[in-house]
Amino acid sequence: MGKRSRWSLAVVLALMLALFTVACGESKDDEADSGSGSADAGTTDCGKVVLNEQAWAGSTANTYIAKAVLEDKLGCTVEITKLAEIPVFQAMADGKVDAVLEDWQHVDEYAKYIDKAGTVVQGGPLGVEGHIGWFIPKYLMDEHPEFKTWEGLKGKEDLFKTAESGDQGMFLGGDPSYVQKDKELIEALGLNFKHVTAGAEPAQVARWSQLYKQKEPVIFYWYTPQYLNQEYDLAEVKLPPRTEANKDCKDDAKEGGDPAQYKCEYDVTIINKLFSKKFAESGSPAYPVLKNMKLTNEDQEQVAKAIAGDKEDPEKAGQDWVDANSETVNSWLE
Amino acid sequence: MAVASGRIAAPAAFAPTSRWRGKPAQVGAIVGLWLVAYFLLKGQNLDWPASLTWEELPRKLDDAQDWLLEQRTADNPNPVFAVLEGFRSLCEWLVTAFIDIFEWLTWVGTIAASVLIVWRFGGWRAALIVFGAFVSFALMGLWEESIQTLGLMLAAVLLSLAVGIPIGVLAGRREGFHRAITPGLDAMQIVPAFAYLMPIVILFSVGPGAAVICTMIYAIPPAVRITALGIRGVTKDSVEAAQAFGSTPAQTLFKVQLPLARRQLLLSVNQTIMFALSLVVIAGLIGGKGLGDVVTNGLYSNAALAILAGIAIVIMAIALDRATSAIAERTDPTRQHLTDERRRRARRMTLLTFGLIAAIVVVARALGADALYPDEFETSTTVYTATIDDDLLGWIQDALDYVQDPASFIFGITEPVGNFLLQKFLEPLRLVLVETPWFFVLSGFTAIAFVLSGLRPAITTFLMLVVIGVIGVWAEAMDTASQVLVATALAVFFGILIGVWAAESPRVERVLRPLLDTLQTLPQLVYIIPFIYLMPVSRIPGVVASVLYAIPVVIRLVTAGVRGVSPTAVEAASAFGASRMQVLLKVKIPLARESIMLGVNQGIIMVLAVVVIGGLVGSGALGDMVARGLQRNEFGEGVVASIAILALGIALDRVTQGQRRVQPR
């Protein structure tokens, strides 16, 4: 290499270094500006709050409602992460996520992170109640009113026959990651259904919504609150009720064992808010507000429908709801 | 089993052996016996015996994860965690640094810097592609997400190369070391990322740092493999000549082997980028922000948006690929015979380029350009929308609506095809694999491996199948195997047809290239969504996904193989008056047999890599177990299923590898 080439190389390197230091220096300033909510213990300045949005429209709705309230009323900076349901527990333990507003009872993780390690704390119910069950399209229910209860299905299973269920009826199972016991229920109830897994929820929705559009019979695992319930007219098949006699009845087939012990309808799922312990003890003004936050199934479905159904901007949908429900919001701020 | 295998040497000479001719007959006989066993003994539930199963394994693995978690949350954690934390901060710092640089440059400066640098070192064609890529991120309204993904990728690729190239060099120089690490590399690529996501999160928490580490696990193997291939490809003569002149081993490495392996090293950069990008969606699950996030969340609430983000990932992959290969080509010292005058000019151009970039950045910042491309431009009177994502999303939604319409023309074709595949191929094959007593399946696969590949592969196949049985997932693994075999057969059939066609017609190859790139980098969940509507039968969308993912590799290997047939052989055949078709069928394809077999073999591995995606769209079996493993934290079960996928991969690889292990040294 000649002298000149070294010189030009040095200039290029120096230039890049200069750009780099300025860039980094500036970014440090940014961080100082925004600050971290969990670090500012004891101050009334809200700082940054990190909420995790779970991968479904309902969670998008309540997360953006919370964001609008915290930013609008408390002047917080809200950052939204989109971690998967299980890893988010570790994130809360590490103080990287402050709150999850819609957790569907991950009892195994509660035992590890809340009871044992104490790094995550319960934030009370969100007010939204999850309900899981067997659903069919309304048009089918009109045609076969006997499907109102599971007994009506007996002997009519072959109505639900498809290419893959052979001579049995097809029962379309839920997302494998959700709480379910349908295989066990089918066996315990003595129904001639083949349990077919469609895979993740978008795939399951694709399957039943298509049959719905064809006005074909279909029976599937489904739940509320879900924004699609506003788009499709569905009806529920009543499963054996929970009574005093079967109060030990289980819901999560993960526990294994005899199918008979699952022979009842799904219990109502209380949806919980969870907080990082660091956040709960930080003294952040956002904490009591999030702890007070309560929504109804209708609130949540309405906002979720605006976001997922009408493709509205989540920020706007959340803000609109907050503006229209100032009374509810004020009750959280007290 | 080289998942990312580079160049395939065409066999210089080839002698048809009677042994090969006998092979189809022998395999046929084995399959015949197998079928006899099936028809005689089906329905007797001769499943893998429980007494030969290690049932506590999943629980033990769960306990191991709990132990890890306890160690992590203990009051005085093990110092190892401090080291891991240091590594994570390094990764995170790197990602943030890249993103900060882009933001500091402003969006105008980012475009200017990337385009001008690529123009200077890679030529105007590549620069144009890079420019187009940035423009499309901007117009899609995904600028911020794209920049985040780009930062994540650059950090992951840089670190993967920093780890992978030295290991690759070592592996290239020492055969023993290479053989020792190969199983580890296989495992890193075949074990689905879903399975180790949770341990990664426990060890490294969440965020960009953890996402980079997760990506590195998948992206390091191609870097190691291709580098090793490159080093080994340096002819013995050059190395001996260097040694004869008294070079030390270090001199031989840095002055001879590395420079001569330059092309392979650059190919490894290129492949590392591609592999890293295919993990973007998974990285999104543990806090790697960017396009991956948009894809996963979009799938649940806005499929059109997920598809748009998927397209952005593809555009990024193509731009990075073209830019790196153009720079590699242009800066190849063996192609530049520079005079002093031209060298000076080149230096001036470089200085000019960087000066221009600096000027643009200064001006852009002075004029107050935003760090990120804005959604709208404001003038004193009006506000202009700066993106066209509403239109794009509308079009994608229209396409989706069409696909979802069961009365559509296309559905009338795809649905029966799907049902036919299921009823005539998948289900019968699954029954044969699941219902034939396990010892016939075990000996059948082993015997086929012996006939096709030899004794050692047969032993490996046997052992791997035994592992599957012992860990207690025999039935699931056989179900998955039936899907893998059908998918591979389809991928190989169409792959060979298209590959030969592309080899014969450069125009076809040119049209295919972007298409194949798209298939390799578009997140599978994105292109599989339409098939869930079009072929609404549980296992079929998964099979389609695997075929589409595997076919690019098969096509590329077949094309390279047929192209690589020595021209003398072709000329000789033509001289004897063979028609083009005859040359193709009698000379080119037989001579390219090695590459075609390699295509079959790689096809199987690629198909297996998509098994988990199959689980997410209803394929059940092993993929389902792995997907559940993360989402319901059944870690033990997820790991067991992953081990089975790996074992199945190795077994099927050995069955089909043929005699190619014999390498000229």
Coordinates of C-alpha atoms in Angstrom, one line a residue, chain A residues 2 4-9 11-12 15-16 18-20 22-24 26-28 30-31 53-57 60 79-94 96-97 106 108-109 112-113 116-117 119 162-165 175-180 183 194 196-207 209-211 213-214 226-227 232 252-254 307-309 311, chain B residues 62 65-66 69-70 72-73 85 88 92-93 96-98 100-101 103-105 197-198 201-202 204-207 284-289 293-294 296-297 299-304 344 347-348 350-351 354-355 357-358 361 365 397 401 403-407 411 415 419 422-423 427 430 525 529 532-539 614-620 624 627-628 630-634:
Chain A
G2 CA 1.2 3.4 -0.9
R4 CA -1.7 8.0 -0.1
S5 CA -3.9 5.0 0.2
R6 CA -3.2 4.8 3.9
W7 CA -4.0 8.4 4.2
S8 CA -7.4 8.0 2.5
L9 CA -8.2 4.9 4.5
V11 CA -9.8 9.6 6.6
V12 CA -12.6 7.1 5.8
L15 CA -15.1 9.7 9.4
M16 CA -16.9 6.5 10.2
A18 CA -16.9 10.2 14.1
L19 CA -20.3 9.3 12.8
F20 CA -20.4 6.4 15.1
V22 CA -21.9 11.0 17.6
A23 CA -24.6 8.4 16.9
C24 CA -23.9 6.6 20.2
E26 CA -26.9 10.9 20.9
S27 CA -28.6 7.6 21.7
K28 CA -27.3 7.8 25.3
D30 CA -32.2 9.7 24.3
E31 CA -32.1 7.0 26.9
E53 CA -49.2 -7.2 23.8
Q54 CA -50.1 -10.9 23.5
A55 CA -50.7 -12.3 20.0
W56 CA -54.4 -11.9 19.7
A57 CA -56.7 -9.0 18.9
T60 CA -54.1 -5.6 21.4
E79 CA -43.6 1.0 25.1
I80 CA -45.3 -2.1 23.8
T81 CA -43.4 -5.4 23.4
K82 CA -44.9 -8.5 21.6
L83 CA -43.3 -11.4 23.4
A84 CA -44.8 -14.9 23.3
E85 CA -46.9 -15.9 26.3
I86 CA -44.4 -18.0 28.2
P87 CA -41.2 -16.1 27.7
V88 CA -42.9 -12.9 28.9
F89 CA -42.8 -14.4 32.5
Q90 CA -39.0 -14.3 32.4
A91 CA -39.1 -10.8 30.9
M92 CA -41.3 -9.6 33.9
A93 CA -39.0 -11.4 36.3
D94 CA -36.0 -9.5 34.8
K96 CA -37.9 -5.9 31.1
V97 CA -41.7 -5.9 30.9
H106 CA -50.8 -20.0 33.1
D108 CA -47.5 -23.7 35.9
E109 CA -45.7 -20.3 35.5
K112 CA -42.6 -20.9 39.4
Y113 CA -42.6 -17.1 39.1
K116 CA -41.7 -19.6 44.3
A117 CA -39.4 -16.9 43.0
T119 CA -40.4 -12.0 40.8
T162 CA -65.2 -34.5 5.9
A163 CA -62.5 -36.0 3.7
E164 CA -60.1 -36.4 6.6
S165 CA -62.4 -37.7 9.3
D175 CA -54.9 -24.0 18.8
P176 CA -52.7 -26.6 20.5
S177 CA -51.3 -24.0 22.8
Y178 CA -54.7 -23.3 24.4
V179 CA -56.2 -25.0 27.4
Q180 CA -58.3 -27.9 26.0
K183 CA -60.4 -35.4 22.9
K194 CA -62.6 -37.6 15.1
V196 CA -58.8 -32.9 14.0
T197 CA -56.2 -30.3 14.9
A198 CA -56.1 -27.4 12.5
G199 CA -53.0 -26.0 14.2
A200 CA -52.5 -22.4 15.3
E201 CA -55.6 -20.2 15.7
P202 CA -55.4 -18.4 12.3
A203 CA -55.3 -21.8 10.7
Q204 CA -58.3 -23.0 12.7
V205 CA -60.3 -19.9 11.9
A206 CA -59.4 -20.4 8.2
R207 CA -60.9 -23.9 8.4
S209 CA -64.8 -19.8 8.5
Q210 CA -64.6 -21.4 5.1
L211 CA -67.1 -24.1 6.0
K213 CA -69.2 -19.5 4.2
Q214 CA -70.2 -22.7 2.4
Q226 CA -63.2 -12.9 20.6
Y227 CA -63.7 -10.2 18.0
Y232 CA -69.8 -14.6 12.5
D252 CA -56.7 -29.1 31.0
A253 CA -55.9 -32.4 29.4
K254 CA -52.2 -31.7 29.9
I307 CA -58.7 -3.0 15.3
A308 CA -58.8 -6.5 13.7
G309 CA -62.2 -6.4 11.9
K311 CA -58.4 -2.5 10.5
Chain B
D62 CA -38.6 -30.3 32.7
Q65 CA -35.3 -26.4 33.1
D66 CA -36.7 -25.7 36.5
L69 CA -34.5 -21.2 36.4
E70 CA -33.8 -21.6 40.1
R72 CA -30.9 -17.9 37.6
T73 CA -33.2 -16.4 40.3
E85 CA -25.1 -11.5 30.7
R88 CA -26.0 -10.7 25.9
E92 CA -27.7 -6.0 22.4
W93 CA -25.3 -3.1 22.2
T96 CA -28.8 -0.8 19.2
A97 CA -25.6 0.7 17.7
F98 CA -26.7 -0.2 14.2
D100 CA -28.9 4.3 16.3
I101 CA -26.6 4.8 13.3
E103 CA -31.6 6.8 12.9
W104 CA -28.8 9.3 13.3
L105 CA -28.2 9.3 9.5
L197 CA -36.4 -20.7 22.8
M198 CA -37.3 -21.0 26.5
V201 CA -34.9 -16.8 27.5
I202 CA -34.0 -18.2 30.9
F204 CA -30.3 -14.5 28.3
S205 CA -33.7 -13.0 29.2
V206 CA -35.6 -11.3 26.3
G207 CA -34.9 -8.5 23.9
G284 CA -39.8 -11.7 17.2
L285 CA -41.3 -14.1 19.7
I286 CA -38.5 -13.3 22.2
G287 CA -38.3 -9.6 21.7
G288 CA -36.3 -9.0 18.5
K289 CA -38.4 -6.2 17.3
D293 CA -43.2 -9.0 15.2
V294 CA -45.6 -7.7 12.6
T296 CA -46.7 -13.1 14.2
N297 CA -49.1 -10.6 15.6
L299 CA -51.5 -13.5 11.7
Y300 CA -53.9 -13.4 14.6
S301 CA -55.5 -10.0 13.8
N302 CA -54.6 -8.8 10.3
A303 CA -53.4 -11.4 7.8
A304 CA -52.9 -8.8 5.1
R344 CA -5.5 6.1 -7.6
R347 CA -9.3 5.7 -4.1
R348 CA -10.5 9.1 -5.3
T350 CA -14.1 6.0 -2.5
L351 CA -13.2 9.3 -0.9
F354 CA -17.9 9.0 1.6
G355 CA -17.7 12.7 1.2
I357 CA -22.6 10.6 2.0
A358 CA -21.3 13.0 4.7
V361 CA -26.3 13.6 5.9
R365 CA -30.0 16.9 9.3
Q397 CA -57.0 -8.3 1.4
D401 CA -60.9 -12.7 0.1
V403 CA -58.7 -17.3 -1.8
Q404 CA -61.1 -17.6 1.1
D405 CA -64.1 -17.8 -1.2
P406 CA -64.9 -21.5 -1.5
A407 CA -66.9 -20.8 -4.7
F411 CA -60.7 -23.7 -5.1
E415 CA -59.5 -28.8 -3.0
N419 CA -58.0 -34.5 -0.9
L422 CA -54.3 -37.1 1.4
Q423 CA -56.4 -40.1 0.5
E427 CA -52.9 -41.7 4.6
R430 CA -48.8 -43.3 7.2
L525 CA -46.4 -19.1 7.9
I529 CA -52.0 -19.1 4.9
I532 CA -55.0 -23.4 4.5
Y533 CA -58.0 -21.9 2.6
L534 CA -57.3 -23.6 -0.7
M535 CA -56.6 -27.1 0.5
P536 CA -58.6 -27.4 3.7
V537 CA -57.4 -30.8 4.8
S538 CA -55.2 -30.9 7.9
R539 CA -51.9 -32.4 6.8
G614 CA -46.6 -28.1 9.8
G615 CA -47.5 -28.5 13.4
L616 CA -48.8 -25.0 13.5
V617 CA -51.1 -25.6 10.5
G618 CA -52.5 -29.0 11.5
S619 CA -50.0 -31.7 10.6
G620 CA -50.0 -33.0 14.2
D624 CA -47.3 -30.3 17.1
A627 CA -45.0 -26.1 19.0
R628 CA -46.8 -27.0 22.2
L630 CA -42.9 -23.6 23.8
Q631 CA -46.4 -22.2 24.0
R632 CA -47.6 -24.3 26.9
N633 CA -44.2 -24.7 28.4
E634 CA -44.1 -28.5 28.1

